[in-house]
PDB file of C-alpha atoms in Angstrom:
ATOM      1  CA  MET A   1      -9.335  63.079 -55.789  1.00 41.00           C
ATOM      2  CA  ASP A   2      -8.244  59.279 -55.021  1.00 41.00           C
ATOM      3  CA  PRO A   3      -5.340  58.867 -52.694  1.00 42.00           C
ATOM      4  CA  ILE A   4      -2.049  58.608 -53.917  1.00 35.00           C
ATOM      5  CA  ASN A   5      -0.702  54.905 -53.924  1.00 38.00           C
ATOM      6  CA  THR A   6       2.696  55.351 -53.220  1.00 31.00           C
ATOM      7  CA  THR A   7       3.657  51.899 -54.581  1.00 34.00           C
ATOM      8  CA  LYS A   8       3.605  53.738 -57.924  1.00 36.00           C
ATOM      9  CA  LEU A   9       6.128  56.011 -57.022  1.00 31.00           C
ATOM     10  CA  ILE A  10       8.553  53.554 -56.062  1.00 28.00           C
ATOM     11  CA  PRO A  11      10.696  51.447 -58.744  1.00 36.00           C
ATOM     12  CA  THR A  12       9.527  48.066 -59.311  1.00 39.00           C
ATOM     13  CA  GLU A  13      12.950  46.396 -58.510  1.00 42.00           C
ATOM     14  CA  VAL A  14      13.122  48.205 -55.244  1.00 34.00           C
ATOM     15  CA  LEU A  15       9.631  47.208 -54.313  1.00 36.00           C
ATOM     16  CA  LYS A  16      10.510  43.545 -55.124  1.00 44.00           C
ATOM     17  CA  GLU A  17      13.532  43.753 -52.999  1.00 46.00           C
ATOM     18  CA  ALA A  18      11.496  45.514 -50.239  1.00 40.00           C
ATOM     19  CA  TYR A  19       9.255  42.379 -49.923  1.00 46.00           C
ATOM     20  CA  LYS A  20      12.013  40.059 -49.979  1.00 49.00           C
ATOM     21  CA  ASP A  21      13.552  41.671 -47.204  1.00 50.00           C
ATOM     22  CA  ALA A  22      10.409  41.556 -45.478  1.00 47.00           C
ATOM     23  CA  LEU A  23      10.260  37.892 -45.399  1.00 50.00           C
ATOM     24  CA  SER A  24      13.985  36.995 -45.467  1.00 52.00           C
ATOM     25  CA  PRO A  25      14.310  37.149 -41.575  1.00 56.00           C
ATOM     26  CA  ALA A  26      11.973  33.905 -41.357  1.00 53.00           C
ATOM     27  CA  PHE A  27      14.237  32.048 -43.926  1.00 51.00           C
ATOM     28  CA  LYS A  28      17.965  32.837 -42.712  1.00 53.00           C
ATOM     29  CA  GLN A  29      17.948  29.157 -41.478  1.00 53.00           C
ATOM     30  CA  LEU A  30      16.826  27.621 -44.575  1.00 53.00           C
ATOM     31  CA  GLY A  31      19.714  28.934 -46.383  1.00 55.00           C
ATOM     32  CA  GLU A  32      19.669  29.061 -50.436  1.00 59.00           C
ATOM     33  CA  PHE A  33      16.637  27.118 -50.587  1.00 61.00           C
ATOM     34  CA  GLY A  34      14.662  29.590 -48.650  1.00 56.00           C
ATOM     35  CA  GLU A  35      16.056  32.645 -50.887  1.00 60.00           C
ATOM     36  CA  ASP A  36      14.840  30.668 -54.027  1.00 59.00           C
ATOM     37  CA  VAL A  37      11.184  30.417 -52.599  1.00 64.00           C
ATOM     38  CA  ILE A  38      11.224  34.157 -51.811  1.00 59.00           C
ATOM     39  CA  LYS A  39      12.414  34.663 -55.256  1.00 58.00           C
ATOM     40  CA  THR A  40       9.493  32.735 -56.452  1.00 58.00           C
ATOM     41  CA  VAL A  41       6.559  33.925 -54.064  1.00 59.00           C
ATOM     42  CA  ARG A  42       7.518  37.710 -54.263  1.00 57.00           C
ATOM     43  CA  LEU A  43       5.958  37.831 -57.752  1.00 47.00           C
ATOM     44  CA  VAL A  44       2.768  37.235 -55.966  1.00 50.00           C
ATOM     45  CA  LEU A  45       3.461  40.076 -53.150  1.00 50.00           C
ATOM     46  CA  PHE A  46       4.307  42.660 -55.658  1.00 40.00           C
ATOM     47  CA  PRO A  47       2.896  45.171 -55.978  1.00 42.00           C
ATOM     48  CA  THR A  48       0.305  44.661 -53.261  1.00 48.00           C
ATOM     49  CA  GLN A  49       1.059  46.828 -49.906  1.00 48.00           C
ATOM     50  CA  TYR A  50       1.174  44.451 -47.039  1.00 53.00           C
ATOM     51  CA  THR A  51       0.933  45.052 -43.224  1.00 59.00           C
ATOM     52  CA  ALA A  52       3.460  43.575 -40.900  1.00 61.00           C
ATOM     53  CA  THR A  53       0.842  41.151 -39.931  1.00 65.00           C
ATOM     54  CA  LEU A  54       0.193  39.818 -43.427  1.00 70.00           C
ATOM     55  CA  GLN A  55       3.900  39.547 -43.977  1.00 72.00           C
ATOM     56  CA  ASP A  56       4.128  37.466 -40.875  1.00 77.00           C
ATOM     57  CA  ARG A  57       1.292  35.413 -41.839  1.00 80.00           C
ATOM     58  CA  LEU A  58       2.548  34.310 -45.280  1.00 81.00           C
ATOM     59  CA  ALA A  59       6.176  33.738 -43.961  1.00 81.00           C
ATOM     60  CA  LYS A  60       5.051  31.462 -41.483  1.00 85.00           C
ATOM     61  CA  HIS A  61       3.339  29.719 -43.950  1.00 88.00           C
ATOM     62  CA  LEU A  62       5.989  29.519 -46.443  1.00 86.00           C
ATOM     63  CA  LYS A  63       8.549  28.503 -43.619  1.00 87.00           C
ATOM     64  CA  LYS A  64       6.323  25.663 -42.634  1.00 90.00           C
ATOM     65  CA  SER A  65       5.630  24.289 -45.978  1.00 91.00           C
ATOM     66  CA  ILE A  66       9.612  23.847 -46.559  1.00 89.00           C
ATOM     67  CA  GLU A  67      10.103  22.310 -43.154  1.00 91.00           C
ATOM     68  CA  GLN A  68       7.745  19.608 -43.935  1.00 93.00           C
ATOM     69  CA  VAL A  69       9.941  18.736 -46.714  1.00 94.00           C
ATOM     70  CA  PRO A  70      13.104  16.430 -46.020  1.00 94.00           C
ATOM     71  CA  GLN A  71      16.365  18.524 -46.783  1.00 91.00           C
ATOM     72  CA  ASP A  72      17.600  16.292 -49.173  1.00 94.00           C
ATOM     73  CA  ASN A  73      14.360  16.255 -51.285  1.00 95.00           C
ATOM     74  CA  ARG A  74      13.716  19.812 -51.724  1.00 92.00           C
ATOM     75  CA  ILE A  75      13.338  21.407 -55.110  1.00 91.00           C
ATOM     76  CA  PRO A  76      12.363  24.791 -56.070  1.00 87.00           C
ATOM     77  CA  PRO A  77       8.384  25.017 -56.783  1.00 87.00           C
ATOM     78  CA  ILE A  78       7.185  25.437 -60.320  1.00 87.00           C
ATOM     79  CA  GLU A  79       5.715  28.987 -60.564  1.00 85.00           C
ATOM     80  CA  SER A  80       2.647  28.066 -62.251  1.00 87.00           C
ATOM     81  CA  LEU A  81       1.555  25.701 -59.183  1.00 90.00           C
ATOM     82  CA  ALA A  82       3.263  27.616 -56.558  1.00 88.00           C
ATOM     83  CA  LEU A  83       2.051  31.376 -57.167  1.00 87.00           C
ATOM     84  CA  PRO A  84      -1.731  30.311 -57.096  1.00 90.00           C
ATOM     85  CA  ILE A  85      -1.207  28.637 -53.741  1.00 92.00           C
ATOM     86  CA  VAL A  86       0.494  31.551 -52.071  1.00 86.00           C
ATOM     87  CA  GLU A  87      -2.053  33.741 -53.366  1.00 86.00           C
ATOM     88  CA  GLN A  88      -4.558  31.588 -51.487  1.00 90.00           C
ATOM     89  CA  LEU A  89      -2.428  31.539 -48.348  1.00 88.00           C
ATOM     90  CA  LYS A  90      -2.355  35.251 -47.971  1.00 83.00           C
ATOM     91  CA  TYR A  91      -6.126  34.839 -46.898  1.00 85.00           C
ATOM     92  CA  HIS A  92      -5.775  32.188 -44.152  1.00 87.00           C
ATOM     93  CA  ASP A  93      -4.415  32.129 -40.503  1.00 82.00           C
ATOM     94  CA  ASP A  94      -2.528  29.471 -38.657  1.00 77.00           C
ATOM     95  CA  THR A  95      -5.947  28.095 -37.658  1.00 84.00           C
ATOM     96  CA  SER A  96      -7.356  27.592 -40.780  1.00 86.00           C
ATOM     97  CA  LEU A  97      -7.930  24.070 -42.185  1.00 89.00           C
ATOM     98  CA  ALA A  98      -7.970  25.509 -45.770  1.00 91.00           C
ATOM     99  CA  GLY A  99      -4.611  27.205 -45.134  1.00 92.00           C
ATOM    100  CA  GLN A 100      -3.286  23.811 -43.596  1.00 93.00           C
ATOM    101  CA  MET A 101      -4.222  22.209 -46.926  1.00 95.00           C
ATOM    102  CA  PHE A 102      -2.531  24.905 -49.109  1.00 95.00           C
ATOM    103  CA  VAL A 103       0.724  24.571 -46.728  1.00 95.00           C
ATOM    104  CA  ASN A 104       0.568  20.948 -47.433  1.00 96.00           C
ATOM    105  CA  LEU A 105      -0.058  21.212 -51.102  1.00 96.00           C
ATOM    106  CA  LEU A 106       2.939  23.451 -51.557  1.00 94.00           C
ATOM    107  CA  SER A 107       5.247  21.254 -49.466  1.00 95.00           C
ATOM    108  CA  ARG A 108       4.424  18.280 -52.142  1.00 96.00           C
ATOM    109  CA  ALA A 109       5.233  20.943 -55.050  1.00 94.00           C
ATOM    110  CA  MET A 110       8.800  21.289 -53.357  1.00 92.00           C
ATOM    111  CA  ASP A 111       9.540  17.486 -52.534  1.00 96.00           C
ATOM    112  CA  LYS A 112      10.906  15.726 -55.596  1.00 95.00           C
ATOM    113  CA  GLU A 113       9.781  12.463 -53.968  1.00 96.00           C
ATOM    114  CA  ARG A 114       6.106  13.570 -53.722  1.00 96.00           C
ATOM    115  CA  ILE A 115       5.655  16.129 -56.376  1.00 95.00           C
ATOM    116  CA  SER A 116       3.280  13.869 -58.386  1.00 95.00           C
ATOM    117  CA  GLU A 117       0.904  14.458 -55.625  1.00 95.00           C
ATOM    118  CA  ALA A 118       0.659  18.160 -56.282  1.00 95.00           C
ATOM    119  CA  HIS A 119      -2.221  18.222 -58.860  1.00 95.00           C
ATOM    120  CA  PRO A 120      -2.816  21.666 -59.932  1.00 94.00           C
ATOM    121  CA  ALA A 121      -6.475  21.147 -59.647  1.00 95.00           C
ATOM    122  CA  PHE A 122      -6.161  20.672 -55.814  1.00 97.00           C
ATOM    123  CA  VAL A 123      -5.722  24.373 -55.617  1.00 96.00           C
ATOM    124  CA  GLN A 124      -9.173  25.342 -56.922  1.00 95.00           C
ATOM    125  CA  ILE A 125     -10.638  22.224 -55.017  1.00 97.00           C
ATOM    126  CA  ILE A 126      -9.568  23.605 -51.438  1.00 96.00           C
ATOM    127  CA  GLY A 127     -11.202  26.879 -52.262  1.00 93.00           C
ATOM    128  CA  GLN A 128     -14.385  25.153 -52.779  1.00 95.00           C
ATOM    129  CA  LEU A 129     -14.601  22.752 -49.674  1.00 96.00           C
ATOM    130  CA  ALA A 130     -16.105  23.616 -46.443  1.00 95.00           C
ATOM    131  CA  PRO A 131     -14.234  22.701 -43.408  1.00 93.00           C
ATOM    132  CA  ASP A 132     -16.557  19.962 -42.682  1.00 96.00           C
ATOM    133  CA  GLU A 133     -16.167  18.531 -45.948  1.00 97.00           C
ATOM    134  CA  ALA A 134     -12.772  17.997 -45.440  1.00 94.00           C
ATOM    135  CA  VAL A 135     -13.482  16.366 -42.236  1.00 94.00           C
ATOM    136  CA  LEU A 136     -15.832  14.073 -44.058  1.00 96.00           C
ATOM    137  CA  ILE A 137     -13.150  13.339 -46.728  1.00 96.00           C
ATOM    138  CA  ARG A 138     -10.929  12.177 -44.077  1.00 93.00           C
ATOM    139  CA  GLN A 139     -13.462   9.831 -42.478  1.00 95.00           C
ATOM    140  CA  ILE A 140     -14.274   8.397 -45.802  1.00 96.00           C
ATOM    141  CA  GLY A 141     -10.512   7.802 -46.750  1.00 92.00           C
ATOM    142  CA  ALA A 142      -9.744   6.242 -42.943  1.00 90.00           C
ATOM    143  CA  HIS A 143     -10.941   2.845 -43.961  1.00 82.00           C
ATOM    144  CA  LYS A 144      -8.152   1.689 -45.825  1.00 76.00           C
ATOM    145  CA  ASN A 145      -9.713  -1.509 -47.244  1.00 81.00           C
ATOM    146  CA  ARG A 146     -13.470  -0.660 -47.229  1.00 89.00           C
ATOM    147  CA  PRO A 147     -15.716   1.932 -48.537  1.00 94.00           C
ATOM    148  CA  ALA A 148     -17.523   4.274 -45.644  1.00 96.00           C
ATOM    149  CA  ALA A 149     -21.295   4.537 -45.509  1.00 95.00           C
ATOM    150  CA  TYR A 150     -23.973   6.764 -44.507  1.00 96.00           C
ATOM    151  CA  LEU A 151     -27.210   6.093 -42.854  1.00 94.00           C
ATOM    152  CA  ARG A 152     -30.526   8.144 -44.001  1.00 93.00           C
ATOM    153  CA  PRO A 153     -34.119   7.876 -43.214  1.00 92.00           C
ATOM    154  CA  LEU A 154     -36.169   5.819 -45.801  1.00 88.00           C
ATOM    155  CA  GLN A 155     -37.304   7.855 -48.945  1.00 81.00           C
ATOM    156  CA  LYS A 156     -34.465  10.336 -48.522  1.00 79.00           C
ATOM    157  CA  GLY A 157     -35.487  11.941 -45.436  1.00 80.00           C
ATOM    158  CA  SER A 158     -33.561  14.992 -44.408  1.00 85.00           C
ATOM    159  CA  ASN A 159     -32.884  13.972 -40.749  1.00 92.00           C
ATOM    160  CA  VAL A 160     -29.165  13.167 -40.146  1.00 96.00           C
ATOM    161  CA  PHE A 161     -28.442  10.266 -37.591  1.00 96.00           C
ATOM    162  CA  LEU A 162     -25.925  10.896 -34.957  1.00 96.00           C
ATOM    163  CA  GLU A 163     -23.911   8.073 -32.977  1.00 96.00           C
ATOM    164  CA  SER A 164     -26.494   7.095 -30.577  1.00 96.00           C
ATOM    165  CA  GLN A 165     -29.214   6.751 -33.152  1.00 95.00           C
ATOM    166  CA  ARG A 166     -26.895   5.025 -35.645  1.00 95.00           C
ATOM    167  CA  VAL A 167     -26.197   2.526 -32.812  1.00 95.00           C
ATOM    168  CA  ASN A 168     -29.680   1.933 -31.818  1.00 95.00           C
ATOM    169  CA  LEU A 169     -31.110   1.598 -35.493  1.00 93.00           C
ATOM    170  CA  ILE A 170     -28.340  -0.869 -36.509  1.00 93.00           C
ATOM    171  CA  SER A 171     -28.315  -2.892 -33.225  1.00 91.00           C
ATOM    172  CA  GLN A 172     -32.018  -3.294 -33.789  1.00 91.00           C
ATOM    173  CA  SER A 173     -32.032  -3.858 -37.386  1.00 89.00           C
ATOM    174  CA  GLU A 174     -32.416  -7.273 -39.201  1.00 86.00           C
ATOM    175  CA  LEU A 175     -28.926  -7.083 -40.420  1.00 88.00           C
ATOM    176  CA  ALA A 176     -26.701 -10.314 -39.659  1.00 86.00           C
ATOM    177  CA  HIS A 177     -24.239  -9.494 -36.670  1.00 88.00           C
ATOM    178  CA  ALA A 178     -21.082  -9.479 -38.830  1.00 87.00           C
ATOM    179  CA  ALA A 179     -22.747  -6.955 -41.255  1.00 89.00           C
ATOM    180  CA  ALA A 180     -24.185  -4.746 -38.489  1.00 91.00           C
ATOM    181  CA  GLU A 181     -20.618  -4.599 -36.748  1.00 92.00           C
ATOM    182  CA  ILE A 182     -19.047  -3.473 -40.098  1.00 91.00           C
ATOM    183  CA  LEU A 183     -21.708  -0.935 -40.848  1.00 93.00           C
ATOM    184  CA  LEU A 184     -21.238   0.583 -37.395  1.00 94.00           C
ATOM    185  CA  ALA A 185     -17.483   0.801 -38.100  1.00 94.00           C
ATOM    186  CA  VAL A 186     -17.472   2.267 -41.188  1.00 95.00           C
ATOM    187  CA  ALA A 187     -20.496   4.881 -41.014  1.00 96.00           C
ATOM    188  CA  VAL A 188     -19.595   8.541 -41.208  1.00 97.00           C
ATOM    189  CA  GLN A 189     -19.768  10.475 -38.180  1.00 97.00           C
ATOM    190  CA  PRO A 190     -21.483  13.646 -38.771  1.00 97.00           C
ATOM    191  CA  GLU A 191     -21.358  14.504 -35.068  1.00 97.00           C
ATOM    192  CA  GLU A 192     -17.618  15.570 -35.634  1.00 96.00           C
ATOM    193  CA  MET A 193     -18.941  18.312 -37.770  1.00 96.00           C
ATOM    194  CA  ALA A 194     -19.860  21.891 -37.312  1.00 95.00           C
ATOM    195  CA  GLN A 195     -22.979  21.545 -39.204  1.00 97.00           C
ATOM    196  CA  PRO A 196     -23.857  17.987 -39.247  1.00 97.00           C
ATOM    197  CA  ASP A 197     -27.516  18.771 -40.738  1.00 96.00           C
ATOM    198  CA  LEU A 198     -25.393  19.408 -44.170  1.00 97.00           C
ATOM    199  CA  LEU A 199     -24.227  15.960 -44.375  1.00 97.00           C
ATOM    200  CA  TYR A 200     -26.133  14.936 -47.519  1.00 96.00           C
ATOM    201  CA  THR A 201     -25.095  18.321 -49.142  1.00 97.00           C
ATOM    202  CA  TYR A 202     -21.810  17.800 -48.466  1.00 98.00           C
ATOM    203  CA  ILE A 203     -21.639  14.257 -49.842  1.00 98.00           C
ATOM    204  CA  GLU A 204     -23.569  15.626 -53.208  1.00 97.00           C
ATOM    205  CA  HIS A 205     -20.840  18.386 -53.391  1.00 98.00           C
ATOM    206  CA  LEU A 206     -17.819  15.875 -52.640  1.00 98.00           C
ATOM    207  CA  VAL A 207     -19.503  13.563 -55.633  1.00 98.00           C
ATOM    208  CA  SER A 208     -19.668  16.602 -57.951  1.00 98.00           C
ATOM    209  CA  LEU A 209     -16.082  17.479 -57.395  1.00 97.00           C
ATOM    210  CA  GLY A 210     -15.019  13.920 -58.622  1.00 97.00           C
ATOM    211  CA  LEU A 211     -13.528  13.210 -54.842  1.00 98.00           C
ATOM    212  CA  VAL A 212     -15.936  10.684 -53.785  1.00 98.00           C
ATOM    213  CA  ALA A 213     -18.241   8.018 -55.503  1.00 97.00           C
ATOM    214  CA  TYR A 214     -20.767   5.603 -54.585  1.00 96.00           C
ATOM    215  CA  THR A 215     -19.870   2.002 -55.026  1.00 93.00           C
ATOM    216  CA  ASN A 216     -21.992  -1.459 -54.706  1.00 87.00           C
ATOM    217  CA  GLN A 217     -19.051  -3.554 -53.805  1.00 82.00           C
ATOM    218  CA  PRO A 218     -20.189  -4.511 -50.405  1.00 78.00           C
ATOM    219  CA  TRP A 219     -23.551  -5.467 -51.564  1.00 75.00           C
ATOM    220  CA  GLU A 220     -21.765  -8.334 -53.217  1.00 69.00           C
ATOM    221  CA  ARG A 221     -20.235  -9.408 -50.253  1.00 74.00           C
ATOM    222  CA  GLU A 222     -21.413  -8.776 -46.452  1.00 75.00           C
ATOM    223  CA  PHE A 223     -24.412  -7.035 -47.499  1.00 81.00           C
ATOM    224  CA  ARG A 224     -25.918  -9.283 -50.310  1.00 77.00           C
ATOM    225  CA  ASN A 225     -28.882 -10.416 -48.044  1.00 74.00           C
ATOM    226  CA  GLY A 226     -30.556  -6.677 -48.567  1.00 68.00           C
ATOM    227  CA  LYS A 227     -31.342  -3.587 -46.538  1.00 74.00           C
ATOM    228  CA  PRO A 228     -33.414  -3.516 -42.893  1.00 73.00           C
ATOM    229  CA  ALA A 229     -36.709  -1.927 -43.250  1.00 68.00           C
ATOM    230  CA  SER A 230     -36.142   1.092 -40.883  1.00 85.00           C
ATOM    231  CA  PHE A 231     -33.701   2.924 -42.705  1.00 89.00           C
ATOM    232  CA  ASP A 232     -31.433   3.290 -45.858  1.00 90.00           C
ATOM    233  CA  PHE A 233     -27.672   3.335 -46.331  1.00 91.00           C
ATOM    234  CA  TRP A 234     -25.294   3.641 -48.997  1.00 92.00           C
ATOM    235  CA  PHE A 235     -21.776   3.025 -49.600  1.00 94.00           C
ATOM    236  CA  ILE A 236     -19.257   5.591 -50.718  1.00 96.00           C
ATOM    237  CA  GLU A 237     -15.363   5.775 -51.221  1.00 96.00           C
ATOM    238  CA  LEU A 238     -12.625   8.090 -52.418  1.00 96.00           C
ATOM    239  CA  THR A 239     -11.972   8.044 -56.091  1.00 96.00           C
ATOM    240  CA  GLY A 240      -8.475   8.050 -57.473  1.00 96.00           C
ATOM    241  CA  ILE A 241      -8.167  11.834 -57.488  1.00 97.00           C
ATOM    242  CA  GLY A 242      -9.900  11.817 -53.930  1.00 96.00           C
ATOM    243  CA  ARG A 243      -7.425   9.686 -52.663  1.00 95.00           C
ATOM    244  CA  LEU A 244      -4.700  11.706 -54.188  1.00 96.00           C
ATOM    245  CA  PHE A 245      -6.175  14.851 -52.688  1.00 97.00           C
ATOM    246  CA  CYS A 246      -6.370  13.269 -49.405  1.00 94.00           C
ATOM    247  CA  LYS A 247      -2.676  12.079 -49.690  1.00 94.00           C
ATOM    248  CA  ALA A 248      -1.450  15.407 -50.879  1.00 95.00           C
ATOM    249  CA  CYS A 249      -3.427  17.941 -48.928  1.00 95.00           C
ATOM    250  CA  LEU A 250      -4.811  16.390 -45.704  1.00 91.00           C
ATOM    251  CA  PRO A 251      -2.771  15.198 -42.646  1.00 71.00           C
ATOM    252  CA  SER A 252      -1.952  11.410 -42.618  1.00 58.00           C
ATOM    253  CA  ILE A 253      -5.042   9.210 -41.891  1.00 46.00           C
TER     254      ILE A 253
END
C-alpha cells in the first residue's frame, strides 16, 4: 500500500497559507511588497511538501532578489515569468552560479526600470548552461569595444592553449606588435574554467544557443595581413540576445 500523502488530507487554502507562513518571517522587513511576492510564489510551493531547509533556501533566494531592486522600482513579478524561475530556484543553494543567475533574472522581473531585460527564454538558457560556459560568456563580454578571440592548434586540433602557451605562441608569431598585443588582451582564458579542455565544446554550445557568434570585423582592421603559421585563432562576440542575457543574469562586467 502506498504511504498516505498527508497533504491530500488538508484543505487547499490551509496548505497555501501554511507555505506562506513558512516564508513570511524572511519577508517581514520588506513589507507589503514581500507579501505580494509570497502570494505569487506559493503557487509553486503548493502542494509539494518542503523541508525546513528547502523553505529556508527559497526564502533566502527570494529575499535577495527583492533586495537587489531599488525600493522605488519594485513591481510585482509577472506570474508567467516568476513561477518558472522560482521552480528552478528550489534546486540551487547559495553557492550555485545558476542559482545566482536565476536570482538576478527574478530581480529584473521585479524592477520597473529593467523589466525589459527579463526575457522569458533566459529561464531555459540558464538551465542549459554549464558553470564554465557562464564564465566564458563573462570573458567574451568583458571587452566592450572588441570581440574576444580563442586560439586553437592548426587543423582544428583538440589541444587547448593555456596562458603560458598563448603568450609564447603569440610573442613568437609573425603578427605585428600591435596585433599581437590585442590578441593577448582579448584571448579567452580557459585556465579560469573547471574543465578547460572543453573550451571548444562550450563555444559551439553557446553559438547554438544564439548567445555567441563569430565575427570577421578584426580581419578588416588590425589583422588584415593574415594569420601566423603556427596556430589558428578566431574572433567571437556576444550577439544581441547574448548581451541582454549577460546584462540581466550575470554580475556586472
